[in-house]
């Protein structure tokens, strides 16, 4: 069984389009995350949800909107895609987030290419 | 920023040799974690060391943490070709902040 899954794995789209990436975890974790990894492999957190509540919202353009329908799912919707949005987006989950971090479990990533 | 910085950026060794990667960070942390990323894959957690710990072992991995120097090292002993990957340190203050990574290539 896949612990953290993402769909789609690859996403090629044109500038100005709107797209969504879905993430699901079957680990029973309370906390889920979205990360962006750029072409230089630099990985940066974008959002974090704990039990469907937004707890981390980094300096991300408001074209990016996360949605957590339940604690096992965290989706990422991106409006008006730009060339600079091209990257690999990773979803992750962990058991908790307070006081000290638990290890995070990462999905396989979604490679987004904006043309 | 408490982003970790890793050294070296790339490391190439022969199978059977040991590989050492270093990580430095800027602010106080609760813990430091090491992750591995194989090409085209997601990250896999390797080991977590808390700020009050100095050394931790897991199989062929040994991690040290020196909070006075704000640095950590990851030692992989008796490396294998399958250890070829990028290795990232990540520090936890109130969120996980990743370093730029070390690309390790183990030649067979």
mmCIF file of C-alpha atoms in Angstrom:
data_model
loop_
_atom_site.group_PDB
_atom_site.id
_atom_site.type_symbol
_atom_site.label_atom_id
_atom_site.label_comp_id
_atom_site.label_asym_id
_atom_site.label_seq_id
_atom_site.Cartn_x
_atom_site.Cartn_y
_atom_site.Cartn_z
ATOM 1 C CA UNK A 1 0.000 0.000 0.000
ATOM 2 C CA UNK A 2 1.263 3.451 -0.916
ATOM 3 C CA UNK A 3 1.552 5.597 2.211
ATOM 4 C CA UNK A 4 1.389 9.036 0.554
ATOM 5 C CA UNK A 5 0.103 9.205 -2.999
ATOM 6 C CA UNK A 6 -0.180 12.102 -5.395
ATOM 7 C CA UNK A 7 -1.950 12.556 -8.695
ATOM 8 C CA UNK A 8 -1.021 13.284 -11.346
ATOM 9 C CA UNK A 9 2.657 12.353 -11.492
ATOM 10 C CA UNK A 10 3.257 14.615 -14.460
ATOM 11 C CA UNK A 11 1.357 17.724 -15.447
ATOM 12 C CA UNK A 12 2.110 19.738 -18.565
ATOM 13 C CA UNK A 13 -0.014 22.795 -19.151
ATOM 14 C CA UNK A 14 0.024 26.235 -20.696
ATOM 15 C CA UNK A 15 0.418 29.584 -18.998
ATOM 16 C CA UNK A 16 -2.798 31.011 -17.664
ATOM 17 C CA UNK A 17 -4.474 27.651 -17.061
ATOM 18 C CA UNK A 18 -5.804 26.451 -13.708
ATOM 19 C CA UNK A 19 -4.764 23.040 -12.407
ATOM 20 C CA UNK A 20 -5.078 20.891 -9.301
ATOM 21 C CA UNK A 21 -2.854 18.316 -7.661
ATOM 22 C CA UNK A 22 -4.319 15.784 -5.264
ATOM 23 C CA UNK A 23 -2.692 14.105 -2.291
ATOM 24 C CA UNK A 24 -3.870 11.308 -0.037
ATOM 25 C CA UNK A 25 -2.227 9.583 2.913
ATOM 26 C CA UNK A 26 -3.297 6.318 4.503
ATOM 27 C CA UNK A 27 -1.009 6.555 7.530
ATOM 28 C CA UNK A 28 -3.597 8.056 9.855
ATOM 29 C CA UNK A 29 -1.454 11.162 10.266
ATOM 30 C CA UNK A 30 -2.887 14.446 11.496
ATOM 31 C CA UNK A 31 -0.610 16.805 9.592
ATOM 32 C CA UNK A 32 -0.046 17.229 5.865
ATOM 33 C CA UNK A 33 2.240 19.508 3.890
ATOM 34 C CA UNK A 34 2.927 20.852 0.413
ATOM 35 C CA UNK A 35 6.520 21.493 -0.655
ATOM 36 C CA UNK A 36 7.946 22.935 -3.853
ATOM 37 C CA UNK A 37 11.276 21.685 -5.207
ATOM 38 C CA UNK A 38 12.851 23.906 -7.821
ATOM 39 C CA UNK A 39 15.240 22.992 -10.623
ATOM 40 C CA UNK A 40 18.207 23.304 -8.255
ATOM 41 C CA UNK A 41 16.646 20.727 -5.926
ATOM 42 C CA UNK A 42 15.925 23.340 -3.269
ATOM 43 C CA UNK A 43 12.905 22.193 -1.272
ATOM 44 C CA UNK A 44 10.691 24.738 0.443
ATOM 45 C CA UNK A 45 7.518 24.373 2.455
ATOM 46 C CA UNK A 46 4.412 26.056 1.075
ATOM 47 C CA UNK A 47 1.538 25.018 3.329
ATOM 48 C CA UNK A 48 0.746 22.784 6.250
ATOM 49 C CA UNK A 49 -2.593 21.541 7.558
ATOM 50 C CA UNK A 50 -3.330 19.874 10.868
ATOM 51 C CA UNK A 51 -6.700 18.145 11.138
ATOM 52 C CA UNK A 52 -8.017 20.222 8.230
ATOM 53 C CA UNK A 53 -6.812 23.474 9.792
ATOM 54 C CA UNK A 54 -4.222 25.624 8.013
ATOM 55 C CA UNK A 55 -1.215 26.053 10.308
ATOM 56 C CA UNK A 56 1.590 27.111 7.978
ATOM 57 C CA UNK A 57 1.135 29.454 5.056
ATOM 58 C CA UNK A 58 4.460 30.599 3.687
ATOM 59 C CA UNK A 59 4.924 33.538 1.364
ATOM 60 C CA UNK A 60 3.187 31.893 -1.533
ATOM 61 C CA UNK A 61 1.242 33.782 -4.242
ATOM 62 C CA UNK A 62 -2.464 33.674 -3.568
ATOM 63 C CA UNK A 63 -2.865 31.906 -6.907
ATOM 64 C CA UNK A 64 -2.022 28.813 -4.852
ATOM 65 C CA UNK A 65 -4.885 27.583 -2.710
ATOM 66 C CA UNK A 66 -4.705 24.427 -0.610
ATOM 67 C CA UNK A 67 -7.815 22.558 0.424
ATOM 68 C CA UNK A 68 -8.142 19.801 2.987
ATOM 69 C CA UNK A 69 -11.529 18.062 2.812
ATOM 70 C CA UNK A 70 -10.472 15.682 5.580
ATOM 71 C CA UNK A 71 -7.257 14.915 7.402
ATOM 72 C CA UNK A 72 -6.273 12.216 4.911
ATOM 73 C CA UNK A 73 -6.427 14.519 1.894
ATOM 74 C CA UNK A 74 -4.714 17.748 0.960
ATOM 75 C CA UNK A 75 -5.169 19.187 -2.502
ATOM 76 C CA UNK A 76 -3.402 22.081 -4.162
ATOM 77 C CA UNK A 77 -5.153 24.270 -6.696
ATOM 78 C CA UNK A 78 -3.139 26.692 -8.776
ATOM 79 C CA UNK A 79 -4.793 29.497 -10.743
ATOM 80 C CA UNK A 80 -3.370 31.390 -13.686
ATOM 81 C CA UNK A 81 -0.260 29.266 -13.991
ATOM 82 C CA UNK A 82 3.026 31.019 -14.738
ATOM 83 C CA UNK A 83 6.316 29.768 -16.156
ATOM 84 C CA UNK A 84 7.929 30.138 -12.727
ATOM 85 C CA UNK A 85 5.489 27.651 -11.261
ATOM 86 C CA UNK A 86 7.299 24.863 -13.101
ATOM 87 C CA UNK A 87 8.734 22.628 -10.390
ATOM 88 C CA UNK A 88 8.185 19.357 -8.596
ATOM 89 C CA UNK A 89 5.507 19.584 -5.907
ATOM 90 C CA UNK A 90 5.681 17.158 -3.022
ATOM 91 C CA UNK A 91 3.003 16.282 -0.554
ATOM 92 C CA UNK A 92 4.064 14.966 2.851
ATOM 93 C CA UNK A 93 2.463 13.914 6.105
ATOM 94 C CA UNK A 94 3.513 13.478 9.707
ATOM 95 C CA UNK A 95 1.994 12.230 12.931
ATOM 96 C CA UNK A 96 2.032 15.646 14.562
ATOM 97 C CA UNK A 97 3.572 19.058 14.353
ATOM 98 C CA UNK A 98 3.741 20.629 17.803
ATOM 99 C CA UNK A 99 6.696 21.033 20.120
ATOM 100 C CA UNK A 100 8.976 18.882 18.061
ATOM 101 C CA UNK A 101 8.666 17.487 14.627
ATOM 102 C CA UNK A 102 7.942 13.943 13.735
ATOM 103 C CA UNK A 103 9.496 12.418 10.664
ATOM 104 C CA UNK A 104 7.705 13.300 7.484
ATOM 105 C CA UNK A 105 6.581 10.865 4.830
ATOM 106 C CA UNK A 106 6.748 12.173 1.294
ATOM 107 C CA UNK A 107 4.733 11.365 -1.776
ATOM 108 C CA UNK A 108 6.399 10.616 -5.129
ATOM 109 C CA UNK A 109 5.983 14.179 -6.367
ATOM 110 C CA UNK A 110 4.136 15.881 -9.210
ATOM 111 C CA UNK A 111 6.325 17.360 -11.917
ATOM 112 C CA UNK A 112 4.549 20.461 -13.199
ATOM 113 C CA UNK A 113 5.731 21.983 -16.468
ATOM 114 C CA UNK A 114 4.201 25.244 -17.586
ATOM 115 C CA UNK A 115 4.775 26.155 -21.226
ATOM 116 C CA UNK B 1 16.735 31.943 7.925
ATOM 117 C CA UNK B 2 17.614 28.667 9.603
ATOM 118 C CA UNK B 3 18.161 26.939 6.305
ATOM 119 C CA UNK B 4 20.769 24.235 6.484
ATOM 120 C CA UNK B 5 23.737 24.456 4.207
ATOM 121 C CA UNK B 6 25.387 21.269 3.134
ATOM 122 C CA UNK B 7 28.921 20.439 2.312
ATOM 123 C CA UNK B 8 30.097 19.105 -0.039
ATOM 124 C CA UNK B 9 27.616 19.840 -2.807
ATOM 125 C CA UNK B 10 28.670 16.624 -4.519
ATOM 126 C CA UNK B 11 30.646 13.585 -3.454
ATOM 127 C CA UNK B 12 31.885 10.676 -5.526
ATOM 128 C CA UNK B 13 33.332 7.588 -3.823
ATOM 129 C CA UNK B 14 34.018 3.926 -4.476
ATOM 130 C CA UNK B 15 31.778 1.208 -3.150
ATOM 131 C CA UNK B 16 32.900 0.142 0.300
ATOM 132 C CA UNK B 17 34.244 3.555 1.273
ATOM 133 C CA UNK B 18 32.672 5.789 3.874
ATOM 134 C CA UNK B 19 30.811 8.956 2.923
ATOM 135 C CA UNK B 20 30.577 11.986 5.181
ATOM 136 C CA UNK B 21 28.246 14.894 4.596
ATOM 137 C CA UNK B 22 28.060 18.024 6.709
ATOM 138 C CA UNK B 23 25.251 20.413 7.455
ATOM 139 C CA UNK B 24 25.362 23.834 9.073
ATOM 140 C CA UNK B 25 22.428 25.956 10.156
ATOM 141 C CA UNK B 26 21.874 29.409 11.558
ATOM 142 C CA UNK B 27 19.339 29.490 14.385
ATOM 143 C CA UNK B 28 18.392 27.332 17.361
ATOM 144 C CA UNK B 29 16.514 24.157 16.545
ATOM 145 C CA UNK B 30 14.408 21.478 18.211
ATOM 146 C CA UNK B 31 15.748 18.706 16.042
ATOM 147 C CA UNK B 32 17.599 17.990 12.832
ATOM 148 C CA UNK B 33 16.632 15.359 10.303
ATOM 149 C CA UNK B 34 18.333 13.719 7.355
ATOM 150 C CA UNK B 35 16.475 12.640 4.244
ATOM 151 C CA UNK B 36 17.479 10.770 1.090
ATOM 152 C CA UNK B 37 16.088 11.422 -2.362
ATOM 153 C CA UNK B 38 16.703 9.023 -5.207
ATOM 154 C CA UNK B 39 16.534 10.510 -8.667
ATOM 155 C CA UNK B 40 12.959 11.275 -9.676
ATOM 156 C CA UNK B 41 11.526 10.080 -6.368
ATOM 157 C CA UNK B 42 10.180 11.520 -3.139
ATOM 158 C CA UNK B 43 12.220 12.046 -0.013
ATOM 159 C CA UNK B 44 12.736 9.253 2.479
ATOM 160 C CA UNK B 45 13.381 9.961 6.140
ATOM 161 C CA UNK B 46 16.659 8.501 7.390
ATOM 162 C CA UNK B 47 17.217 9.688 10.932
ATOM 163 C CA UNK B 48 16.119 12.350 13.411
ATOM 164 C CA UNK B 49 18.376 13.713 16.124
ATOM 165 C CA UNK B 50 17.003 15.949 18.869
ATOM 166 C CA UNK B 51 18.768 19.070 20.062
ATOM 167 C CA UNK B 52 19.727 17.415 23.351
ATOM 168 C CA UNK B 53 21.339 14.445 21.601
ATOM 169 C CA UNK B 54 24.903 14.379 20.326
ATOM 170 C CA UNK B 55 25.043 11.197 18.305
ATOM 171 C CA UNK B 56 22.645 8.706 16.826
ATOM 172 C CA UNK B 57 23.048 5.487 14.867
ATOM 173 C CA UNK B 58 20.791 3.630 12.484
ATOM 174 C CA UNK B 59 22.279 0.673 10.645
ATOM 175 C CA UNK B 60 25.163 2.019 8.524
ATOM 176 C CA UNK B 61 24.237 5.608 9.329
ATOM 177 C CA UNK B 62 25.790 7.714 12.056
ATOM 178 C CA UNK B 63 24.635 11.251 12.714
ATOM 179 C CA UNK B 64 26.267 13.748 15.025
ATOM 180 C CA UNK B 65 24.929 17.071 16.183
ATOM 181 C CA UNK B 66 26.925 19.937 17.675
ATOM 182 C CA UNK B 67 24.497 22.650 18.711
ATOM 183 C CA UNK B 68 27.321 24.939 19.866
ATOM 184 C CA UNK B 69 28.687 24.967 16.323
ATOM 185 C CA UNK B 70 25.240 24.664 14.741
ATOM 186 C CA UNK B 71 26.389 21.759 12.648
ATOM 187 C CA UNK B 72 25.620 18.124 11.968
ATOM 188 C CA UNK B 73 27.262 15.361 10.021
ATOM 189 C CA UNK B 74 25.942 12.225 8.365
ATOM 190 C CA UNK B 75 28.313 9.304 7.973
ATOM 191 C CA UNK B 76 27.409 6.393 5.736
ATOM 192 C CA UNK B 77 29.762 3.489 6.323
ATOM 193 C CA UNK B 78 30.636 0.776 3.797
ATOM 194 C CA UNK B 79 28.756 2.551 1.042
ATOM 195 C CA UNK B 80 26.919 0.669 -1.689
ATOM 196 C CA UNK B 81 25.932 1.622 -5.225
ATOM 197 C CA UNK B 82 22.334 1.785 -3.976
ATOM 198 C CA UNK B 83 23.315 4.652 -1.659
ATOM 199 C CA UNK B 84 23.661 6.887 -4.735
ATOM 200 C CA UNK B 85 21.171 9.680 -4.092
ATOM 201 C CA UNK B 86 20.828 13.250 -2.869
ATOM 202 C CA UNK B 87 20.971 13.704 0.883
ATOM 203 C CA UNK B 88 19.286 16.609 2.639
ATOM 204 C CA UNK B 89 19.488 17.868 6.158
ATOM 205 C CA UNK B 90 16.409 19.601 7.520
ATOM 206 C CA UNK B 91 16.076 21.608 10.673
ATOM 207 C CA UNK B 92 12.951 21.934 12.766
ATOM 208 C CA UNK B 93 12.154 25.124 14.624
ATOM 209 C CA UNK B 94 8.436 25.415 14.010
ATOM 210 C CA UNK B 95 8.597 23.981 10.501
ATOM 211 C CA UNK B 96 10.979 21.821 8.536
ATOM 212 C CA UNK B 97 13.580 23.834 6.607
ATOM 213 C CA UNK B 98 15.722 21.949 4.130
ATOM 214 C CA UNK B 99 19.280 22.485 3.046
ATOM 215 C CA UNK B 100 20.412 22.443 -0.577
ATOM 216 C CA UNK B 101 21.530 18.821 -0.396
ATOM 217 C CA UNK B 102 24.605 16.754 -1.159
ATOM 218 C CA UNK B 103 24.645 14.593 -4.267
ATOM 219 C CA UNK B 104 26.354 11.302 -3.440
ATOM 220 C CA UNK B 105 27.546 8.989 -6.182
ATOM 221 C CA UNK B 106 28.853 5.580 -5.203
ATOM 222 C CA UNK B 107 30.767 3.868 -7.977
ATOM 223 C CA UNK B 108 30.794 0.090 -8.185
#
